[in-house]
Every structure is written in C-alpha cells, then in structure tokens.
Coordinates of C-alpha atoms in Angstrom, one line a residue:
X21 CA 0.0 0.0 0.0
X22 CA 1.2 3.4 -1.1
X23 CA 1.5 4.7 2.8
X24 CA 4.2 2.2 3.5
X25 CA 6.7 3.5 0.5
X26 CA 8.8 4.7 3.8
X27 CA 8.8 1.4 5.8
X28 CA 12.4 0.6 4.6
X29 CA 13.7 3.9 5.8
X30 CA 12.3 3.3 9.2
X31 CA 13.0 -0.2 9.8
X32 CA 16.7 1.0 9.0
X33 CA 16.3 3.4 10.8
X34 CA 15.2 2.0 13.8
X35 CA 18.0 -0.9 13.4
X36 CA 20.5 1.4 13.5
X37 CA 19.3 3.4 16.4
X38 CA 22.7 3.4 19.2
X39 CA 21.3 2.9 22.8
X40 CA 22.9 3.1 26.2
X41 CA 21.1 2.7 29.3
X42 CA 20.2 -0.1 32.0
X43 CA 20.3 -3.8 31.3
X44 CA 17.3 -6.0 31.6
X45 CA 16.8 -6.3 34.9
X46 CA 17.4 -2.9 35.9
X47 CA 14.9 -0.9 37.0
X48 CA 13.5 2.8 36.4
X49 CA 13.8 5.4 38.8
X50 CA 11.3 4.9 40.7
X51 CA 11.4 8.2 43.0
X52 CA 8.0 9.7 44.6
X53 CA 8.4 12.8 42.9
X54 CA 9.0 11.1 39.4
X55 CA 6.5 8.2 39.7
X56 CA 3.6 11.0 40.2
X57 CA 4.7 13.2 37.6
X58 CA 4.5 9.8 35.0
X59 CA 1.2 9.3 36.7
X60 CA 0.0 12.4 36.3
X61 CA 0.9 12.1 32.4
X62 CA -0.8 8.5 31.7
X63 CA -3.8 10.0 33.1
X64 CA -4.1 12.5 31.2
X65 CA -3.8 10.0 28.4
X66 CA -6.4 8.6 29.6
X67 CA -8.9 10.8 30.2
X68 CA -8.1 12.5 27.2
X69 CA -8.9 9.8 24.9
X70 CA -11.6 8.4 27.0
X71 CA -13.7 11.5 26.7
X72 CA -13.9 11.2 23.2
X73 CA -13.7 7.3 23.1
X74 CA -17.6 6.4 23.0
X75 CA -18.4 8.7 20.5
X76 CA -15.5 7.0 18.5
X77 CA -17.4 3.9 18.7
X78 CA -20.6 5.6 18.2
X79 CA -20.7 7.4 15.1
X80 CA -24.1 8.0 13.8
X81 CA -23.9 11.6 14.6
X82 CA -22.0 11.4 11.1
X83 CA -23.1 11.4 7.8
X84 CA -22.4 7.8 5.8
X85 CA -19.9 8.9 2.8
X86 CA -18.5 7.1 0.0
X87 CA -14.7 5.2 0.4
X88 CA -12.0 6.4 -1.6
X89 CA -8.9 3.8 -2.1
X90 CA -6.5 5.9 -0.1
X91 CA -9.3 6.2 2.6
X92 CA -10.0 2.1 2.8
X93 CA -6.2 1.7 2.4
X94 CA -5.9 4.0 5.7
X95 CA -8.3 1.8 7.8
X96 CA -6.7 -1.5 7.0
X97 CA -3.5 0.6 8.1
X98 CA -4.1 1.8 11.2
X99 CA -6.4 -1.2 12.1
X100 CA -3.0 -3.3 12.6
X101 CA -0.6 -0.4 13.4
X102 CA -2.9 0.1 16.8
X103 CA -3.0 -3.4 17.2
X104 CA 1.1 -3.4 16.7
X105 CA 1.7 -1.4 19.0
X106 CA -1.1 -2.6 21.9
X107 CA 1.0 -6.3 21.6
X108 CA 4.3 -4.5 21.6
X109 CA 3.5 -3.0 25.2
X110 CA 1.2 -5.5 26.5
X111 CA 4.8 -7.6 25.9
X112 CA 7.0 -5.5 27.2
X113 CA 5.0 -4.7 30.6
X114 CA 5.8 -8.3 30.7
X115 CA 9.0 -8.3 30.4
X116 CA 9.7 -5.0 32.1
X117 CA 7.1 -4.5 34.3
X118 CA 7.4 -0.8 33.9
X119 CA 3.6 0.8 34.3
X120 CA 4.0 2.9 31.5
X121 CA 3.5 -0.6 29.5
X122 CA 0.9 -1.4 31.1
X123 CA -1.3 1.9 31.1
X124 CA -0.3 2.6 27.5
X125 CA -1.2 -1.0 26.3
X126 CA -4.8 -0.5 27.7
X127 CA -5.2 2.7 25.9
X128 CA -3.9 1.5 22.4
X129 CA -6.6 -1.0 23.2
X130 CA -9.1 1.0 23.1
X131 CA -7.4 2.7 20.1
X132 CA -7.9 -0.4 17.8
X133 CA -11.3 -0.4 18.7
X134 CA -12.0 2.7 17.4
X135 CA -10.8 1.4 14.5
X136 CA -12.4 -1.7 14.3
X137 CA -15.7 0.7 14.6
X138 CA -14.9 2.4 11.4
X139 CA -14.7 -1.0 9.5
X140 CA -17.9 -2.1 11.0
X141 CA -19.6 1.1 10.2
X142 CA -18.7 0.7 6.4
X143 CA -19.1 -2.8 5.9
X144 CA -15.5 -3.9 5.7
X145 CA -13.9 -7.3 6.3
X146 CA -11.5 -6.8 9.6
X147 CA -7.7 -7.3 8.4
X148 CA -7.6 -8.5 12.3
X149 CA -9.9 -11.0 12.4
X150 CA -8.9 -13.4 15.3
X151 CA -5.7 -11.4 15.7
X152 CA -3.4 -13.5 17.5
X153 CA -0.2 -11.6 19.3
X154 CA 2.1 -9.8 17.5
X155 CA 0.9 -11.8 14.0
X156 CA 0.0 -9.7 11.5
X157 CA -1.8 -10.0 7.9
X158 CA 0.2 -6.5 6.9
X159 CA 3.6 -7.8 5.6
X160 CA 5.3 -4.3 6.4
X161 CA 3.5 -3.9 9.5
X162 CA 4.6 -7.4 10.4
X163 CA 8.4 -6.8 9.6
X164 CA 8.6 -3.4 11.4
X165 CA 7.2 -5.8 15.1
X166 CA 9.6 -8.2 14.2
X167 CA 12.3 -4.9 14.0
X168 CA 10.9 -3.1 17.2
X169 CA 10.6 -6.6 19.3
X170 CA 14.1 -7.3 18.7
X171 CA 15.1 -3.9 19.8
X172 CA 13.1 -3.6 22.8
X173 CA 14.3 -6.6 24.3
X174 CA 17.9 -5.4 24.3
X175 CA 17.9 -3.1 27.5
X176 CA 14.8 -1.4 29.5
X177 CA 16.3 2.3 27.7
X178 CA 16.2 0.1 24.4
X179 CA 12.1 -1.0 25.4
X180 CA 11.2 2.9 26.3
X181 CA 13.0 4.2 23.1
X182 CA 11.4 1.6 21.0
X183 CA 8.1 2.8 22.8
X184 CA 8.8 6.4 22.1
X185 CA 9.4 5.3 18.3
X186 CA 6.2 3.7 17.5
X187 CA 4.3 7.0 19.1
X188 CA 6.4 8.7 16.8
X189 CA 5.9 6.6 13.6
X190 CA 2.0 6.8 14.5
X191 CA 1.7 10.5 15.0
X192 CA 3.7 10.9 11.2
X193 CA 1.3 8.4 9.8
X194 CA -1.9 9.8 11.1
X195 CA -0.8 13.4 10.1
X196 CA -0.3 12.2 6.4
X197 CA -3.1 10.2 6.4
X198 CA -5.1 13.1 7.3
X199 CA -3.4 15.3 5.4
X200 CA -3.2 13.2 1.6
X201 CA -6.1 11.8 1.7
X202 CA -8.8 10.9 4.0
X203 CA -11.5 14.0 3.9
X204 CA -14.9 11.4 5.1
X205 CA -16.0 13.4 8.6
X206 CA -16.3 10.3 11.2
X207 CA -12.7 8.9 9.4
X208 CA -11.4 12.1 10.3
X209 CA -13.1 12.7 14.2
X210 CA -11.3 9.2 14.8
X211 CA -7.8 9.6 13.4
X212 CA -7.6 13.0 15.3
X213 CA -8.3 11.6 18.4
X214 CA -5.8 9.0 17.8
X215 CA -3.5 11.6 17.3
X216 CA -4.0 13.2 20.2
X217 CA -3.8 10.2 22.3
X218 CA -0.2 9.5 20.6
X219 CA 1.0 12.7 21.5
X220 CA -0.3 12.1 24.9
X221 CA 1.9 8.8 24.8
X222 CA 4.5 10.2 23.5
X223 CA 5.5 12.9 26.2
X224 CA 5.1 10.0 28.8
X225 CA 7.7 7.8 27.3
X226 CA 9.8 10.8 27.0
X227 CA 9.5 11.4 30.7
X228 CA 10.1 8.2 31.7
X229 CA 13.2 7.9 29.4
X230 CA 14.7 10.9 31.1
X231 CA 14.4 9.7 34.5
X232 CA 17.0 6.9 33.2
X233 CA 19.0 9.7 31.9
X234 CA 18.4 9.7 28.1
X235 CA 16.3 11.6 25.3
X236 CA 14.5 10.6 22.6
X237 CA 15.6 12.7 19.3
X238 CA 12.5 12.5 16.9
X239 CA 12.7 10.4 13.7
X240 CA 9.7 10.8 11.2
X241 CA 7.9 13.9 12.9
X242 CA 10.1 17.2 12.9
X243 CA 11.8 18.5 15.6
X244 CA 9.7 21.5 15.6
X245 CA 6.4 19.0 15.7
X246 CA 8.3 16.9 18.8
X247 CA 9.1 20.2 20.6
X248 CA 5.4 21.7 20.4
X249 CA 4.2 18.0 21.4
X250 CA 6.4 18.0 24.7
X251 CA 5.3 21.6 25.8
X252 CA 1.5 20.6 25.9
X253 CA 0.1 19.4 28.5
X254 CA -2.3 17.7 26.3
X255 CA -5.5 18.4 28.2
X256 CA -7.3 19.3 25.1
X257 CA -10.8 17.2 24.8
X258 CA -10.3 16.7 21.1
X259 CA -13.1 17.4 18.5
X260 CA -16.5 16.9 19.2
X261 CA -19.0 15.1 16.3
X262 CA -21.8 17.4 18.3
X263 CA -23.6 14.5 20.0
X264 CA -22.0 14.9 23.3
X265 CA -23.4 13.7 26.4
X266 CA -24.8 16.7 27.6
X267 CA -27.9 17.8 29.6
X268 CA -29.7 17.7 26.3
X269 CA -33.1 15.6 25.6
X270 CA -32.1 12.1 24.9
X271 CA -33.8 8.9 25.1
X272 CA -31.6 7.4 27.8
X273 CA -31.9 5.1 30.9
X274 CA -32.0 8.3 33.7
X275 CA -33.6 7.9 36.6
X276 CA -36.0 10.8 35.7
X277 CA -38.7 11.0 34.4
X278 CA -39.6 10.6 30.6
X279 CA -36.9 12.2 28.0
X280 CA -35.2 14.4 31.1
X281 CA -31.8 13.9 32.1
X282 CA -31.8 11.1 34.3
X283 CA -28.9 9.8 36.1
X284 CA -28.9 6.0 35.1
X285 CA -26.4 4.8 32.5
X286 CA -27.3 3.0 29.0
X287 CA -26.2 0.2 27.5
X288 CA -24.6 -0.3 24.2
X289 CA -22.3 2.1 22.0
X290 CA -24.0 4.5 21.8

C-alpha cells in the first residue's frame, strides 16, 4: 500500500538506532516525585482519549460517505498499526514491568477499537480477524514488530526508546493520512483523536526515558512537531462530532422521568 513506501527507511532506521542505558533487569527510577509526575501524564492520556472514546465507537452523529482507495487503504492501516503497538506494550510490561507498558497498552486498546468501529460502520472485512499476538496480515507492518521486538528486548532504555518510536511513527502516519487523503468526517473525528492520544503517549515515554537519563531525538515527525508536542500538556478534549453527552433531551436510561436527564447509565455504544 502506497502509505508504507517509507517502511524501509524506518525499519533502517530503527535498526540502527545506538542505545545506552540499563540492562534488563534494571529498574527505572522509581522516585515519589518522578513516579507522580509519570502518573500524572498517563492520566491524562487517559482521560483525554476516554472522553472522546464512546463517540468513537458511536458514530451515527456522522453522515455515511463514499470510500475512496486511499481512505479504505488507511483503515486496514491503522487497524493493525494500533494493534502493533497494543502487543508490543502489552509484551514489554511483561518483560519489564514498567507501568507505563501497562497503562499505554490499555489505551492502544481502546485505540484499535476505534478502528475496528470504522470498518464495521462501512461494511468492511477486519484485516484482524482473530488477531493472535504480535501476527500480523500487513507484511510491512509485520516486519517493522519483528524490528521493534528485537530492539526492545535489548535493555529497558532500548524498550522505552522503541516505545517512544512507534508514538512517533503513528503520529507521522496519522498526520499524512489526514493530510493526503482521508476527507470522510467520522474517518477524520477518529484519526484526530488517535492523534491526540499519541501525542499524549508520546510525552510520557519521553518522561520516563529521562528519569534513566536519556532523550529521545524525533525520527519521522520534525523536531519543531516533537518540541510543540512536549510543551502541551495535552488536556485538550479533542473534537466533538456534536452528540455529546450533555444535559440535552435524549432517550436514555435516567432515573427521571420521561426524556429528562436522568442519572442511570445506558447500555450499548451509543
């Protein structure tokens, strides 16, 4: 697919990549002061995508468009390249047992199930069918896990840069996604908030990489894109598809009376 013409470049890339840092066993800094500041990032990554995460799986506020190629393309894409990195973390939180794993590889989660949502909603076959770990019908997508595995498994530096990476290889993708090609409104409302959530990921791996001591120099996005990342503080709430769960009339389960705003919750997506 035309969106990986740069996947040799960043496999290279990403095999040549020169790392120092702890070995396997050693543990991050795991200081009061440093452990709440992490904290304090992850949930904001959190709540930041969680917000807008329901309405990602409920889209009906949006109008049904036509598919282009580039568009359907896109889906497939970033149907396994969530998934990619969700099995990469859930692995390495394994491995490592750093909680940034863990937290992050709940989130990407939820990420791939936006996704998914998108392929329901236009009657498309799921490239991830019975997705078993860290196999992966995308070819490219397969060899740049193989890549990333093998790296991360070096040192826990090596795990955290390779974590820092794939935010970064997702926030370049979903930009020139956005940018090249996709245009259909609830295709868009998802990607953005996928991109926000990377960004959000992305300044917590940075953090936690320089309580080891090291930095993460950007490889796909510029440096001026990386620096403008790292000084939000990413509390944005994203962009609303104007069906938000408001005080507004609505058909819901309240405890109130008829179509008020009752304080029961509802089932399904939406």
């Amino acid at each position: 697919m035309k969106m990986f013409k740069k996947v040799f470049v960043i496999v290279a890339a990403i095999s040549s990549l020169s790392l120092t840092g702890c070995s396997k066993n050693e543990d991050i800094n795991n200081s009061n002061e440093s452990i709440a500041e992490v904290e304090a990032l992850l949930k904001t990554a959190n709540v930041a995508f969680t917000e807008n995460f329901r309405d990602s799986l409920c889209l009906t506020g949006f109008a049904l468009e036509d598919l282009n190629e580039f568009e359907l393309d896109a889906l497939y894409q970033m149907r396994e390249e969530e998934l990619m990195a969700h099995d990469i973390y859930f692995q390495l939180y394994e491995l490592y047992q750093y909680r940034v794993f863990d937290q992050i590889a709940k989130s990407e989660a939820k990420h791939a199930e936006a996704v998914k949502s998108l392929l329901i909603r236009y009657e498309l076959t799921d490239p991830a069918v019975n997705h078993e770990m860290g196999l992966f019908n995308n070819s490219t997508i397969q060899e740049l896990y193989n890549t990333l595995m093998n790296k991360a498994r070096l040192s826990g530096v090596d795990a955290l840069t390779v974590g820092a990476t794939i935010e970064d290889v997702d926030i370049f993708d979903l930009k020139n996604l956005l940018t090249n090609g996709v245009d259909n409104a609830d295709i868009t409302y998802v990607f953005q908030n996928l991109l926000k959530g990377s960004e959000n990921h992305m300044r917590a791996f940075v953090k936690v990489l320089g309580m080891q001591g090291s930095e993460y120099t950007p490889q796909y996005i510029t440096q001026d894109e990386f620096d403008l990342i790292l000084s939000s503080s990413g509390k944005g709430k994203g962009n609303g598809n104007g069906n938000g769960n408001g005080n507004g009339q609505g058909n819901g389960n309240g405890n109130g009376q008829g179509n008020g705003t009752g304080t029961g919750t509802g089932g399904g997506n939406c």
